[in-house]
């Protein structure tokens, strides 16, 4: 394996780890890290990229972004709620007013970006069918 492949794989795994941490940490986003992981994996490990695209939970969202540059409405709503929760957490913790202003601007830019993406219909995951007799 070449050094560049190892570096791309390392970046992909790092982003997968950060994305997984973002599932439980309110200030750490999941989706951007998974998108970055997919991008890095396509350069370093087609097997890892296929695993991400075939993942039952994240695969449909990654496909929607890759093929349509679209975000499903439910994911948009979740993003807005988490942005609001993150800002509220900062505000209630008594963060510096300059930090609050900077984060309000940053979160507004993110929300505007999300709002301008088209809606994607994410197909329901397919359940294995029992064999026919």
CSV table of C-alpha atoms in Angstrom, one decimal:
chain,number,residue,atom,x,y,z
A,1,UNK,CA,0.0,0.0,0.0
A,2,UNK,CA,1.4,3.4,-1.0
A,3,UNK,CA,1.9,6.2,1.5
A,4,UNK,CA,-0.7,8.4,-0.1
A,5,UNK,CA,-3.3,5.6,0.2
A,6,UNK,CA,-2.4,5.2,3.9
A,7,UNK,CA,-2.8,8.9,4.4
A,8,UNK,CA,-6.2,9.0,2.7
A,9,UNK,CA,-7.3,6.0,4.7
A,10,UNK,CA,-6.1,7.6,8.0
A,11,UNK,CA,-8.0,10.8,7.2
A,12,UNK,CA,-11.1,8.7,6.4
A,13,UNK,CA,-10.9,6.7,9.6
A,14,UNK,CA,-10.3,9.9,11.6
A,15,UNK,CA,-13.3,11.5,10.1
A,16,UNK,CA,-15.4,8.4,10.8
A,17,UNK,CA,-14.3,8.6,14.4
A,18,UNK,CA,-15.1,12.3,14.7
A,19,UNK,CA,-18.5,11.7,13.0
A,20,UNK,CA,-19.3,8.9,15.5
A,21,UNK,CA,-18.4,11.2,18.4
A,22,UNK,CA,-20.7,13.8,16.9
A,23,UNK,CA,-23.6,11.5,17.3
A,24,UNK,CA,-23.4,12.1,21.1
A,25,UNK,CA,-21.6,15.4,21.4
A,26,UNK,CA,-23.9,18.4,20.6
A,27,UNK,CA,-21.2,20.7,19.3
A,28,UNK,CA,-19.6,18.2,17.0
A,29,UNK,CA,-21.4,17.7,13.6
A,30,UNK,CA,-21.7,14.2,12.2
A,31,UNK,CA,-22.6,14.7,8.6
A,32,UNK,CA,-19.7,16.9,7.4
A,33,UNK,CA,-17.2,14.4,8.9
A,34,UNK,CA,-18.9,11.5,7.1
A,35,UNK,CA,-18.9,13.4,3.8
A,36,UNK,CA,-15.2,14.1,4.3
A,37,UNK,CA,-14.6,10.5,5.2
A,38,UNK,CA,-16.3,9.3,2.0
A,39,UNK,CA,-14.3,11.7,0.0
A,40,UNK,CA,-11.0,10.6,1.5
A,41,UNK,CA,-12.0,6.9,1.3
A,42,UNK,CA,-12.6,7.1,-2.4
A,43,UNK,CA,-9.0,8.3,-2.8
A,44,UNK,CA,-7.4,5.8,-0.5
A,45,UNK,CA,-9.7,2.7,-0.1
A,46,UNK,CA,-12.5,1.8,-2.5
A,47,UNK,CA,-13.4,-1.0,0.0
A,48,UNK,CA,-13.9,1.6,2.8
A,49,UNK,CA,-15.9,3.9,0.5
A,50,UNK,CA,-18.2,1.0,-0.5
A,51,UNK,CA,-18.6,0.2,3.2
A,52,UNK,CA,-19.7,3.8,3.9
A,53,UNK,CA,-22.0,3.9,0.9
A,54,UNK,CA,-23.5,0.5,1.9
A,55,UNK,CA,-23.9,1.4,5.6
A,56,UNK,CA,-27.6,0.9,6.5
A,57,UNK,CA,-27.8,4.1,8.5
A,58,UNK,CA,-25.5,6.6,6.7
A,59,UNK,CA,-25.4,5.1,3.2
A,60,UNK,CA,-28.7,6.6,1.9
A,61,UNK,CA,-27.7,10.1,3.1
A,62,UNK,CA,-24.3,9.8,1.5
A,63,UNK,CA,-25.8,8.6,-1.7
A,64,UNK,CA,-28.3,11.5,-1.7
A,65,UNK,CA,-25.4,14.0,-1.3
A,66,UNK,CA,-23.1,12.3,-3.8
A,67,UNK,CA,-25.7,11.9,-6.5
A,68,UNK,CA,-28.0,15.0,-6.0
A,69,UNK,CA,-26.1,17.3,-3.7
A,70,UNK,CA,-29.4,17.1,-1.7
A,71,UNK,CA,-30.3,16.7,2.0
A,72,UNK,CA,-33.4,14.9,3.2
A,73,UNK,CA,-35.9,17.1,5.0
A,74,UNK,CA,-35.6,15.0,8.2
A,75,UNK,CA,-31.8,15.5,8.2
A,76,UNK,CA,-32.3,19.3,7.6
A,77,UNK,CA,-34.7,19.5,10.6
A,78,UNK,CA,-32.3,17.5,12.8
A,79,UNK,CA,-29.5,19.9,11.8
A,80,UNK,CA,-31.5,23.0,12.6
A,81,UNK,CA,-32.5,21.5,16.0
A,82,UNK,CA,-28.9,20.6,16.8
A,83,UNK,CA,-27.6,24.0,15.7
A,84,UNK,CA,-30.2,25.6,18.0
A,85,UNK,CA,-29.3,23.3,20.9
A,86,UNK,CA,-25.6,24.0,20.5
A,87,UNK,CA,-26.1,27.7,20.6
A,88,UNK,CA,-28.5,27.4,23.6
A,89,UNK,CA,-25.9,25.3,25.4
A,90,UNK,CA,-23.2,28.0,24.8
A,91,UNK,CA,-25.6,30.8,25.9
A,92,UNK,CA,-26.7,29.0,29.1
A,93,UNK,CA,-23.1,28.2,30.0
A,94,UNK,CA,-22.3,31.9,30.1
A,95,UNK,CA,-20.0,32.0,27.0
A,96,UNK,CA,-18.3,35.2,26.1
A,97,UNK,CA,-20.6,37.5,24.1
A,98,UNK,CA,-18.0,37.7,21.3
A,99,UNK,CA,-18.0,33.9,21.1
A,100,UNK,CA,-21.8,33.9,21.0
A,101,UNK,CA,-21.8,36.5,18.2
A,102,UNK,CA,-19.3,34.5,16.2
A,103,UNK,CA,-21.1,31.2,16.7
A,104,UNK,CA,-24.4,32.9,15.8
A,105,UNK,CA,-22.9,34.1,12.6
A,106,UNK,CA,-21.3,30.7,11.9
A,107,UNK,CA,-24.4,28.7,12.7
A,108,UNK,CA,-26.5,31.1,10.5
A,109,UNK,CA,-24.2,30.5,7.5
A,110,UNK,CA,-24.5,26.7,8.1
A,111,UNK,CA,-28.3,26.9,8.4
A,112,UNK,CA,-28.5,29.0,5.2
A,113,UNK,CA,-26.3,26.5,3.3
A,114,UNK,CA,-28.6,23.6,4.5
A,115,UNK,CA,-31.7,25.6,3.6
A,116,UNK,CA,-30.5,26.2,0.0
A,117,UNK,CA,-29.8,22.5,-0.7
A,118,UNK,CA,-32.6,20.6,-2.5
A,119,UNK,CA,-34.6,18.1,-0.6
A,120,UNK,CA,-33.7,14.5,-1.2
A,121,UNK,CA,-35.9,11.5,-0.8
A,122,UNK,CA,-34.0,8.9,1.1
A,123,UNK,CA,-35.3,5.4,0.4
A,124,UNK,CA,-36.2,3.2,3.4
A,125,UNK,CA,-33.5,0.6,4.0
A,126,UNK,CA,-34.4,-2.7,2.4
A,127,UNK,CA,-35.0,-5.6,4.8
A,128,UNK,CA,-33.8,-9.0,3.8
A,129,UNK,CA,-36.6,-11.1,2.2
A,130,UNK,CA,-37.1,-14.6,3.3
A,131,UNK,CA,-36.4,-17.2,0.6
A,132,UNK,CA,-39.4,-18.2,-1.5
A,133,UNK,CA,-40.6,-21.8,-1.4
